[in-house]
CSV table of C-alpha atoms in Angstrom, one decimal:
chain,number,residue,atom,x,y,z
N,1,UNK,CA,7.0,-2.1,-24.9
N,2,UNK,CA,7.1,-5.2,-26.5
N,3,UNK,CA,4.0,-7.1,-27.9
N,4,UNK,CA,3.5,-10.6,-27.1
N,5,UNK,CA,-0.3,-11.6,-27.9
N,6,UNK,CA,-1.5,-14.2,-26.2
N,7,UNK,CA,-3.3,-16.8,-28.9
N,8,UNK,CA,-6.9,-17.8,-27.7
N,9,UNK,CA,-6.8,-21.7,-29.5
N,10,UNK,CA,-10.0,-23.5,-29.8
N,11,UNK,CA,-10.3,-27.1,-29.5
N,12,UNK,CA,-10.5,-28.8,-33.1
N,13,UNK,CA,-13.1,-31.3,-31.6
N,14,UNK,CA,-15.1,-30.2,-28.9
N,15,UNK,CA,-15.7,-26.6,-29.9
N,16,UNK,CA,-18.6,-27.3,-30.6
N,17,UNK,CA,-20.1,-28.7,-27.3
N,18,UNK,CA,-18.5,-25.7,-25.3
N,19,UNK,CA,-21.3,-23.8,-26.6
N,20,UNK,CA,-21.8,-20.3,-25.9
N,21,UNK,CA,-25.3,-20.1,-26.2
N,22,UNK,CA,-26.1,-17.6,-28.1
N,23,UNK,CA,-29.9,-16.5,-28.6
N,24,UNK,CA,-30.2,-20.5,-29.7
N,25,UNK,CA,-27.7,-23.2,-28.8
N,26,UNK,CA,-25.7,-22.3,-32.4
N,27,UNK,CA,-23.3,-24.6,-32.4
N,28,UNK,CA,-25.2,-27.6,-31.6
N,29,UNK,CA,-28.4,-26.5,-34.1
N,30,UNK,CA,-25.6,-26.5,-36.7
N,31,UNK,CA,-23.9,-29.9,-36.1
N,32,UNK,CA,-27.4,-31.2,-35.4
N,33,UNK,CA,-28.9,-29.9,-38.8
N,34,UNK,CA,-25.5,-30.7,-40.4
N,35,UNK,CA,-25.1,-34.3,-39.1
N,36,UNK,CA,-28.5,-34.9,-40.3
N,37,UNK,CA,-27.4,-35.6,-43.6
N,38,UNK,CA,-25.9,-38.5,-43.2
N,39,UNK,CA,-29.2,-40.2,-43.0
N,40,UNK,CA,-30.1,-38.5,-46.4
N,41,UNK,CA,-26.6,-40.0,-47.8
N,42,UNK,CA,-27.7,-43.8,-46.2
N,43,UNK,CA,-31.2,-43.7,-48.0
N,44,UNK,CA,-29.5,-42.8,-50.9
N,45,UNK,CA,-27.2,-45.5,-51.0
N,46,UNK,CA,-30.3,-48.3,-50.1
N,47,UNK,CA,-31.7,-46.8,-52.9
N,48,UNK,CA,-28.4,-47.5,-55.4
N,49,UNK,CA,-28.3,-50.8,-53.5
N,50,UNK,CA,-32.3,-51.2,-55.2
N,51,UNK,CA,-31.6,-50.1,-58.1
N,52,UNK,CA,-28.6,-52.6,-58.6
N,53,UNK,CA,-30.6,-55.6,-57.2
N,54,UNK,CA,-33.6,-54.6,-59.8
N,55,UNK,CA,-31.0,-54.8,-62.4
N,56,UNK,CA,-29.4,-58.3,-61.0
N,57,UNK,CA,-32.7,-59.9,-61.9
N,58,UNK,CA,-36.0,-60.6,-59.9
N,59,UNK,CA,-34.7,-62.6,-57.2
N,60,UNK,CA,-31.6,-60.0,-56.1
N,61,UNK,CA,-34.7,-57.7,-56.0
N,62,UNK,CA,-37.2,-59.8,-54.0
N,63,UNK,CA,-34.3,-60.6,-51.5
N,64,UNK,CA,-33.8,-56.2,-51.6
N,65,UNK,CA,-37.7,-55.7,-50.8
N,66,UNK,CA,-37.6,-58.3,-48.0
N,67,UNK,CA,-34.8,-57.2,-46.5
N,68,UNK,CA,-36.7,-53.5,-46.6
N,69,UNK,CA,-39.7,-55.2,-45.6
N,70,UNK,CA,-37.8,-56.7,-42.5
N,71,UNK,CA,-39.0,-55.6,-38.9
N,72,UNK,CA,-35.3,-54.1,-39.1
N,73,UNK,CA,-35.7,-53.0,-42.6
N,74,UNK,CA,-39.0,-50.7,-41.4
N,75,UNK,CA,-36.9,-49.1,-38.2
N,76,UNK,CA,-34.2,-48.4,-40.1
N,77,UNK,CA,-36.3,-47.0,-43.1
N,78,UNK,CA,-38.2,-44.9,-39.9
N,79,UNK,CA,-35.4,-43.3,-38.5
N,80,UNK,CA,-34.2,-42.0,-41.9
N,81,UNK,CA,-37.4,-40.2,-42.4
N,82,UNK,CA,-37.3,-38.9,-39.0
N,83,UNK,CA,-33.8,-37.6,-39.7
N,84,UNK,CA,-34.7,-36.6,-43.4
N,85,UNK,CA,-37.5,-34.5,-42.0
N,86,UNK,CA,-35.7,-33.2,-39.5
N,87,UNK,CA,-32.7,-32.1,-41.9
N,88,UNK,CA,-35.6,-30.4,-44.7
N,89,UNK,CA,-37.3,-28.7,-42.0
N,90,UNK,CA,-34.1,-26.5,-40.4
N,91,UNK,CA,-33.1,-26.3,-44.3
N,92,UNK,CA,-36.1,-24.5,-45.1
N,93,UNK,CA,-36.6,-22.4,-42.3
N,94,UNK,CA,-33.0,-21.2,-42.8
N,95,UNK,CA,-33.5,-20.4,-46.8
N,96,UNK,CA,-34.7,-17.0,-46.6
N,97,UNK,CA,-31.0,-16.7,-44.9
N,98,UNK,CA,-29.5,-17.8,-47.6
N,99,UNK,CA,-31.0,-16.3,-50.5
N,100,UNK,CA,-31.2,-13.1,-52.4
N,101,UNK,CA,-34.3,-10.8,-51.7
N,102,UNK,CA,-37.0,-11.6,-54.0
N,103,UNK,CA,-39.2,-8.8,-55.2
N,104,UNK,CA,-43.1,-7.8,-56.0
N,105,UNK,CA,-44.0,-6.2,-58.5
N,106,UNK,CA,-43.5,-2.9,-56.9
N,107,UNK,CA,-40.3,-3.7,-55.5
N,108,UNK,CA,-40.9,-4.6,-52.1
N,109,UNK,CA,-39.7,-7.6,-50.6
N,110,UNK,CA,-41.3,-11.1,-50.7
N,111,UNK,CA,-41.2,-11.5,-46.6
N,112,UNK,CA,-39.1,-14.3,-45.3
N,113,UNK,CA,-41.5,-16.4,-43.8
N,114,UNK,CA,-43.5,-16.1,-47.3
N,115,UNK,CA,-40.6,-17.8,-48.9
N,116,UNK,CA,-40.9,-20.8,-46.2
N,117,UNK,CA,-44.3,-21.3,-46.4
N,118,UNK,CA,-44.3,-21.6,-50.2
N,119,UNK,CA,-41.1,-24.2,-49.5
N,120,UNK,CA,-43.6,-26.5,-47.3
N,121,UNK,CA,-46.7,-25.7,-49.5
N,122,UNK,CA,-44.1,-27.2,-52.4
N,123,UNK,CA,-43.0,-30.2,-50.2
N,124,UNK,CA,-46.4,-30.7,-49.6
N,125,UNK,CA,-47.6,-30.5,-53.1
N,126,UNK,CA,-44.8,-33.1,-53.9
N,127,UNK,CA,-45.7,-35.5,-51.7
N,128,UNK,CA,-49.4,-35.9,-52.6
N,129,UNK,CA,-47.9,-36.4,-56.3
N,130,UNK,CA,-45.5,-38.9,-55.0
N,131,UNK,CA,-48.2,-41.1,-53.0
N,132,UNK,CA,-51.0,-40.4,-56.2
N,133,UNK,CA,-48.4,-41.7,-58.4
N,134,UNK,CA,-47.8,-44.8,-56.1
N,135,UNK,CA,-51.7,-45.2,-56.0
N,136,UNK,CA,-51.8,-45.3,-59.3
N,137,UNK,CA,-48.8,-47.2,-60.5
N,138,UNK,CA,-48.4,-50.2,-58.1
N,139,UNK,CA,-51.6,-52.6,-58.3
Q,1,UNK,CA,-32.0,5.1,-7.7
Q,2,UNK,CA,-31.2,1.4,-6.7
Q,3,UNK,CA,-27.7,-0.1,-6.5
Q,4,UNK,CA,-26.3,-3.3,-6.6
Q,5,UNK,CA,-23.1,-4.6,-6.0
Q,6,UNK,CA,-22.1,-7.5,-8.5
Q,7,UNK,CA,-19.0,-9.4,-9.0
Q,8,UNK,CA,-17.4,-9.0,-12.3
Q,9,UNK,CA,-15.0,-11.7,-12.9
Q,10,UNK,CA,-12.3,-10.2,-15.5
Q,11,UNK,CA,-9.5,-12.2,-17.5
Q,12,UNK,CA,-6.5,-10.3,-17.1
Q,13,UNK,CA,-3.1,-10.4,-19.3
Q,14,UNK,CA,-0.2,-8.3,-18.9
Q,15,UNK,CA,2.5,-9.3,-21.8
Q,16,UNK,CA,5.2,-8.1,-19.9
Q,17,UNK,CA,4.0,-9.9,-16.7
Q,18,UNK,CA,2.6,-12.6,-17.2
Q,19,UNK,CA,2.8,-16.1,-19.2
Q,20,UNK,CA,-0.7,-17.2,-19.3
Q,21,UNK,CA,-4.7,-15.1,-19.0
Q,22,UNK,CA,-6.1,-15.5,-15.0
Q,23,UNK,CA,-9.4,-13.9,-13.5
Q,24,UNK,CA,-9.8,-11.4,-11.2
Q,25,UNK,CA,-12.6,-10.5,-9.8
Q,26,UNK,CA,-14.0,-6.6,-8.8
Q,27,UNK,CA,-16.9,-5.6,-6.4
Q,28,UNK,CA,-18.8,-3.6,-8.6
Q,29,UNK,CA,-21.6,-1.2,-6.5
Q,30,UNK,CA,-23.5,-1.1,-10.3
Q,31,UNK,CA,-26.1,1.1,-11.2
Q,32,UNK,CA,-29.3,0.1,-12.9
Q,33,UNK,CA,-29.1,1.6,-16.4
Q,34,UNK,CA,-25.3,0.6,-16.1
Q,35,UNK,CA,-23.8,-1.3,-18.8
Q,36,UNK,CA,-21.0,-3.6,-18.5
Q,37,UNK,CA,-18.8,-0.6,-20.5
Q,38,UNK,CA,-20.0,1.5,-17.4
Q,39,UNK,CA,-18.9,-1.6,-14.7
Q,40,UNK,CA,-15.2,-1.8,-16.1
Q,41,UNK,CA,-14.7,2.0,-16.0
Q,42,UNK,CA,-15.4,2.2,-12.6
Q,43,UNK,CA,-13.0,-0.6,-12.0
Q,44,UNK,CA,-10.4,1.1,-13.7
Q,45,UNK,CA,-11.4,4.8,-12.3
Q,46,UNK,CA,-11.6,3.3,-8.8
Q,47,UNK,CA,-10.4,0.2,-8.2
Q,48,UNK,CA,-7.4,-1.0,-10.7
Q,49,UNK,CA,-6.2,1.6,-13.2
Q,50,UNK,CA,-4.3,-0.9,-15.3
Q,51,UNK,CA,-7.2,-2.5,-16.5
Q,52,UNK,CA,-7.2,-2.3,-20.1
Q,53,UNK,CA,-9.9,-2.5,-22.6
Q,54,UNK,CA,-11.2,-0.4,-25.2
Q,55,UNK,CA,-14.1,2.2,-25.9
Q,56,UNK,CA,-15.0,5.2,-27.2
Q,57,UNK,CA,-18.7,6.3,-28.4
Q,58,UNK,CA,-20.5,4.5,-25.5
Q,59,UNK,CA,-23.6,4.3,-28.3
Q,60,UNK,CA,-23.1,0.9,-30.4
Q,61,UNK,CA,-21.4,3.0,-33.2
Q,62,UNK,CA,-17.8,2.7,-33.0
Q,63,UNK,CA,-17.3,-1.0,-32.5
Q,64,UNK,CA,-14.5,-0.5,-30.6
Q,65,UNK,CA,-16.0,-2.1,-27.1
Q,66,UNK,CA,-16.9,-5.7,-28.1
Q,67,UNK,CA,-15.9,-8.7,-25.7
Q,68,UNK,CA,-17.5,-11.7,-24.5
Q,69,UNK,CA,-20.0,-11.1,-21.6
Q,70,UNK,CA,-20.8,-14.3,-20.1
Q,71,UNK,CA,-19.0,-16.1,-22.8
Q,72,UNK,CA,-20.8,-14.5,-25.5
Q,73,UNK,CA,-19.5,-12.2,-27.8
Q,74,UNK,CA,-20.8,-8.6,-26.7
Q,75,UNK,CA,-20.7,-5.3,-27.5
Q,76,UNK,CA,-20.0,-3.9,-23.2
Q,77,UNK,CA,-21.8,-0.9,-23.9
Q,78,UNK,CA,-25.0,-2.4,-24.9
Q,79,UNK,CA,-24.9,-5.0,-22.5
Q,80,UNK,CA,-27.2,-3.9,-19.2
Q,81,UNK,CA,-25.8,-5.4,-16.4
Q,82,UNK,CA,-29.4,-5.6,-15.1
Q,83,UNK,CA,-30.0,-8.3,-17.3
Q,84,UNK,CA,-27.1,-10.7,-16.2
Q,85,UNK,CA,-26.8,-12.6,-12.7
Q,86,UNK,CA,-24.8,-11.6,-9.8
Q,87,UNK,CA,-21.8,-12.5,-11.1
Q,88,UNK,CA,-20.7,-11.4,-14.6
Q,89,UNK,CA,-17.7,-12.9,-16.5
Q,90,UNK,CA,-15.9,-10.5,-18.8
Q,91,UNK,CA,-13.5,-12.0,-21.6
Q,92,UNK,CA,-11.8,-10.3,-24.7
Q,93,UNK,CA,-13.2,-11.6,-27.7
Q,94,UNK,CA,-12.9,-15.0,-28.7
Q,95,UNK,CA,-10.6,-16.2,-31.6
Q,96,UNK,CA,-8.2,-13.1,-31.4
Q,97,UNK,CA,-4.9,-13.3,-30.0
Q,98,UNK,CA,-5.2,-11.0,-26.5
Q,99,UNK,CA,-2.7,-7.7,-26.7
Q,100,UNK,CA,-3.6,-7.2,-23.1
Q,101,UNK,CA,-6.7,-7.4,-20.6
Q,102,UNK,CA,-9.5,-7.4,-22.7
Q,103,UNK,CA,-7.5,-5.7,-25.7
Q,104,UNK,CA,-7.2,-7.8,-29.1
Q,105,UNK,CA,-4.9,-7.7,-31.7
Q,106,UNK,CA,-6.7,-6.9,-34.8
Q,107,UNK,CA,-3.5,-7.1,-37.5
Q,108,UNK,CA,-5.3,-10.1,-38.9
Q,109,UNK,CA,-8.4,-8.4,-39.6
Q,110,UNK,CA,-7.1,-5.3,-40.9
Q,111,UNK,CA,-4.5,-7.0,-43.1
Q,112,UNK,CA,-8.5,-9.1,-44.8
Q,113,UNK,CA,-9.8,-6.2,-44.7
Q,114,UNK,CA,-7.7,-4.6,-46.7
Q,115,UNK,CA,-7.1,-7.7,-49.1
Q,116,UNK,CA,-11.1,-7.7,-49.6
Q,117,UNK,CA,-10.8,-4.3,-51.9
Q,118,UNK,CA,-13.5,-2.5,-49.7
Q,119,UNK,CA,-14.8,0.2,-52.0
Q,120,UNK,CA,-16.4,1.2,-54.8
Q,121,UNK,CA,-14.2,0.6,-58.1
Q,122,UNK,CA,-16.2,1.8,-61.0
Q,123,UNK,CA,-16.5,-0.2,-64.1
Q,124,UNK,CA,-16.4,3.4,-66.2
Q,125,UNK,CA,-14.7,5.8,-64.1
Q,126,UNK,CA,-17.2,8.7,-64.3
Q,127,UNK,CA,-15.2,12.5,-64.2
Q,128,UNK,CA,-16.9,15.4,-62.0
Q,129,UNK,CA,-18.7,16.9,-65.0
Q,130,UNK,CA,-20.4,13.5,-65.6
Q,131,UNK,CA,-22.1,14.0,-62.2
Q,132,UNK,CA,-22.7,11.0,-59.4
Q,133,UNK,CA,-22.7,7.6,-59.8
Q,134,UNK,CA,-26.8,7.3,-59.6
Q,135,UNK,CA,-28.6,4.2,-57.4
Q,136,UNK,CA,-32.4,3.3,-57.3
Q,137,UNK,CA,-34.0,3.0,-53.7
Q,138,UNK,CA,-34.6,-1.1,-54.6
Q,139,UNK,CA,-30.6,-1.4,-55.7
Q,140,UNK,CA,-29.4,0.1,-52.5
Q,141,UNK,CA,-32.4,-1.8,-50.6
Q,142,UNK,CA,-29.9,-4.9,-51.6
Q,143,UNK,CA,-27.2,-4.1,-49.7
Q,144,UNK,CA,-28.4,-1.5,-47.5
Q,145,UNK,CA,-28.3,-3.7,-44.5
Q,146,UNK,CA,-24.7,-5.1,-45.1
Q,147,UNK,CA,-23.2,-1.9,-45.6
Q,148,UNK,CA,-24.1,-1.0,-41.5
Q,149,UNK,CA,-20.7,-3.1,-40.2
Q,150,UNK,CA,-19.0,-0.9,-37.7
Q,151,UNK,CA,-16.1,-3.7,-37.8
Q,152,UNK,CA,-16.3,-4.3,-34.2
Q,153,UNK,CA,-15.2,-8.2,-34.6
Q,154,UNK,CA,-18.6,-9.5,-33.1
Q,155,UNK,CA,-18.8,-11.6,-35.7
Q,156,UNK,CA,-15.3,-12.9,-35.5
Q,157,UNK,CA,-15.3,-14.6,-32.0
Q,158,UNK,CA,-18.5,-16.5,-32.8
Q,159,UNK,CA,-17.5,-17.9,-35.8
Q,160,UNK,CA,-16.2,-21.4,-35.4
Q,161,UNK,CA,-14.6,-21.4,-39.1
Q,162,UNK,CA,-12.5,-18.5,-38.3
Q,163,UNK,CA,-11.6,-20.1,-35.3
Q,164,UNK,CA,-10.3,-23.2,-36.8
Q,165,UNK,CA,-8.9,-21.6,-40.3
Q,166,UNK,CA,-7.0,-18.9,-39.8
Q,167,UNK,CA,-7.2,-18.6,-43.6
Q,168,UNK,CA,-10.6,-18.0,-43.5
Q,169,UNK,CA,-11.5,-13.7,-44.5
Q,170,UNK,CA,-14.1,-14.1,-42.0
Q,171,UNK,CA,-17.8,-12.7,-41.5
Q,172,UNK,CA,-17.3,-9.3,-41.6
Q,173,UNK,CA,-14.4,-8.6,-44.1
Q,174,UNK,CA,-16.4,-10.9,-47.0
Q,175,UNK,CA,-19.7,-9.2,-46.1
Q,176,UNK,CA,-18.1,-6.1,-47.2
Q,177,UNK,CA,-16.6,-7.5,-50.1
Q,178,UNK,CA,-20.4,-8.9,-51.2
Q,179,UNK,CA,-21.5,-5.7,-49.9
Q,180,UNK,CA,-19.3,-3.7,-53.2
Q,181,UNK,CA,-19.4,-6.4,-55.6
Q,182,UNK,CA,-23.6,-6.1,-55.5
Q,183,UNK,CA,-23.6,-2.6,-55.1
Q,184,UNK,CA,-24.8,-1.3,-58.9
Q,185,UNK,CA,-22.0,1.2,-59.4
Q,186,UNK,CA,-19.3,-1.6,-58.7
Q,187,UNK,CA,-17.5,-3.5,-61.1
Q,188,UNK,CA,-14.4,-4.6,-59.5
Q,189,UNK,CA,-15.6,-8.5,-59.4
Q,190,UNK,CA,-12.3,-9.5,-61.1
Q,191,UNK,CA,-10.3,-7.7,-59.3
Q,192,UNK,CA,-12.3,-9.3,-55.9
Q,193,UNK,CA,-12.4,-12.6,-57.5
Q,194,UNK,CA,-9.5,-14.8,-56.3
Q,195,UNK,CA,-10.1,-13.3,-52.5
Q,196,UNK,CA,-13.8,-13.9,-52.1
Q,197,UNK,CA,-14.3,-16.8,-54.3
Q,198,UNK,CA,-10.6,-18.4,-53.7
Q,199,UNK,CA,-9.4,-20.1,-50.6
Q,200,UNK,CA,-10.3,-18.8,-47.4
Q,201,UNK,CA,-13.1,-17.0,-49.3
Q,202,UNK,CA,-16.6,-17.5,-49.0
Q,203,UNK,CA,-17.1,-21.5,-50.1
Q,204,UNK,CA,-15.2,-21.7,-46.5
Q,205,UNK,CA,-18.7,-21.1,-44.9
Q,206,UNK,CA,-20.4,-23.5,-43.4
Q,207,UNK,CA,-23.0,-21.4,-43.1
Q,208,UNK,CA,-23.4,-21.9,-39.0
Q,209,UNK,CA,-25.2,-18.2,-38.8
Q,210,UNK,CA,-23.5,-17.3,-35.4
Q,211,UNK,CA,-22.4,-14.3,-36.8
Q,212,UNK,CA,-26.0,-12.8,-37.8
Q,213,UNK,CA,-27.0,-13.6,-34.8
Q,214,UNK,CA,-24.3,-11.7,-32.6
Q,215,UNK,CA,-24.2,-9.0,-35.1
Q,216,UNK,CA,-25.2,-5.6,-33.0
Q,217,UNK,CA,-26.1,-3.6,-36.7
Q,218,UNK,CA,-27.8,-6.5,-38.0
Q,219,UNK,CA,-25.7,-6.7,-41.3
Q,220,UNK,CA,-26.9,-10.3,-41.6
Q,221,UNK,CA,-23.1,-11.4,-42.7
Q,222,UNK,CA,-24.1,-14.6,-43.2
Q,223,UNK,CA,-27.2,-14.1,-45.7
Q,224,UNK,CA,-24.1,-11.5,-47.6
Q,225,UNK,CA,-21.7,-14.9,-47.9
Q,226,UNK,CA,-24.7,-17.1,-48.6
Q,227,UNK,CA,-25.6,-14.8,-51.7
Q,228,UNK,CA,-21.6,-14.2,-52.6
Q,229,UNK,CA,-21.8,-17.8,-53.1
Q,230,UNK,CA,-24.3,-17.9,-55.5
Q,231,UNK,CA,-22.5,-15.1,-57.1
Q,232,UNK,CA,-19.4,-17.2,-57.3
Q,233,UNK,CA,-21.3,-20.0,-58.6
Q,234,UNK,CA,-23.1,-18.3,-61.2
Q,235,UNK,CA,-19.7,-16.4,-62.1
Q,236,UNK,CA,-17.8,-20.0,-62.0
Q,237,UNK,CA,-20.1,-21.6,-64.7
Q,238,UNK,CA,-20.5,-18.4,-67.1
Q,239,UNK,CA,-16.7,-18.3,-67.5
Q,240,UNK,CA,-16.8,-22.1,-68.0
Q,241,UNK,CA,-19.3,-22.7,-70.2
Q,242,UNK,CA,-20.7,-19.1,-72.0
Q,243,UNK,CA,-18.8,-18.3,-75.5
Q,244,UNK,CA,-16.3,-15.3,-74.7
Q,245,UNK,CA,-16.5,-16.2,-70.5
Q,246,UNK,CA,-20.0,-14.5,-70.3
Q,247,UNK,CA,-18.9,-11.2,-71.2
């Protein structure tokens, strides 16, 4: 008998909204967490942008702040934290995942959700540095 | 003991018959501890013996019964039918070409599997008077749970990678791959190399972690990838950059 498979194609675009709903929507946590960093990439280049208009002189950089300081400026700035959170948040929870096992002393494993806690206890940690540094720097 | 008719809708192929997959649809008087393995067999015992599909332990150990129940990839003979609705679709597995029924062909997993060097190759071949190859309970603790695949393509037909690049050595093939090149008596890295860390190897990941999750051994295949590409990192710079390529 001959063999003639039938290929099962999926769609290049969409294959991710026909999701299959695994234990979690999968498909749509990944694009969702993946997408995410786009945001990340946007602060990044306001913050280039900053940078350049501090090097242009002091009024490139007072036109940067008010433009930041803008009603539009302040949404804009908002909805990249919410998105930056969002991104560090399913990052973290899925680092144990990615990660090799790390040990105690007497060999056992260092449980996953150890390993995320001491991620948030660090992103906490850096953030009260941040703002303490801000406190203190800027009059 | 209380039985329930339910209607399983299966997608049918007969190369010789037909051009394109269609449903058909059995009235199934199911049982409660039935699983869907159970369901189909009556079908063919009773009902339509050219349904195809395979099986053999009935126990979730020879990965030979997987399919998509309700559009997700199952294995049939751990899937109670108690636990679906009325009506239960049955699909061969996602991603793979269908042979017939709910039969894939597997040549392109067998041909990766095969590429991916799957077993031990010693860096100092030991002779029987040596005695074993010795491992401590914490070294074999780091692969243990990778070396559990049964290869029954689960992992396959939900990842969306392998389902756009058919280059890609998939989930299961590159977790055993990870699963020998971490394994203390291994030292066949080099000869791995240009498969795991090359194209279609692991840096194809996206690291979606469908695979763990439909993974009926729990080999975690996507924590294995995840740490092969910190191997292949770490490999990639000490070549680079150490005097004498790390060695």
């Amino acid at each position: 008998m001959a063999r003639r498979p039938y290929p099962q194609e999926v769609d290049r675009f969409k294959w991710w909204i026909a999701d299959p709903h695994f234990n979690r929507p999968f498909y749509l946590d990944y694009m969702a967490r993946e997408s995410t960093c786009i945001f990340i990439a946007l602060y990044a280049i306001l913050f280039v942008w900053g940078l350049g208009a501090l090097a242009s002189g002091p009024e490139a950089y007072a036109g940067f702040i008010g433009a930041m300081q803008s009603t539009g400026g302040v949404i804009l700035q908002l909805v990249i934290l919410a998105f930056a959170v969002y991104h560090t948040v399913t990052w973290f929870i899925l680092a144990p995942q990615g990660m090799k096992p790390m040990r105690m002393k007497d060999g056992k494993r260092v449980p996953a959700g150890r390993v995320v806690q001491a991620l948030f206890a660090m992103w906490a940690g850096a953030t009260v540095v941040t703002l303490l540094l801000v406190w203190v720097l800027i009059p | 003991m209380t039985v329930q008719n339910r209607q399983i809708e299966v997608l049918r192929y007969d190369p010789e018959r037909n051009d394109a997959p269609y449903f058909d649809t059995f009235t199934v008087p199911c049982k409660e501890e039935w699983v869907v393995l159970d369901a189909l067999t009556y079908i063919k015992d009773e009902l339509d013996p050219s349904l195809t599909f395979r099986w053999s332990c009935h126990m979730a150990v020879c990965g030979s019964c997987g399919m998509q129940v309700d559009n997700k990839p199952t294995l049939s003979c751990k899937a109670f039918v108690r636990d679906y609705g009325e009506k239960i679709r049955v699909e061969p597995l996602a991603n793979f070409p269908i042979e017939r029924d709910l039969v894939i062909c597997q040549d392109d997993f067998m041909e990766k599997l095969e590429r991916g060097r799957p077993w031990i190759i010693p860096e100092q071949k030991r002779e029987v008077d040596d005695g074993p190859y010795v491992q401590t309970p914490v070294q074999l603790d780091d692969i243990k749970a990778h070396t559990m695949c049964i290869n029954c393509l689960l992992c396959y037909a939900a990842c969306p990678v392998y389902a756009l690049e058919r280059d890609f050595m998939g989930p299961a093939a590159l977790t055993l791959m990870y699963r020998y090149n971490a394994d203390s008596r291994d030292g066949g890295w080099d000869e791995r190399r240009e498969v795991f860390a090359g194209h279609g190897g692991v840096w194809e990941c996206s690291f979606v972690g469908a695979c763990s999750d439909v993974c009926p051994k729990h080999v975690e295949p996507a924590t294995a990838i995840q740490k092969g590409k910190m191997d292949s990192a770490v490999d990639y710079f000490t070549r680079f950059l150490m005097p004498g390529g790390g060695k």
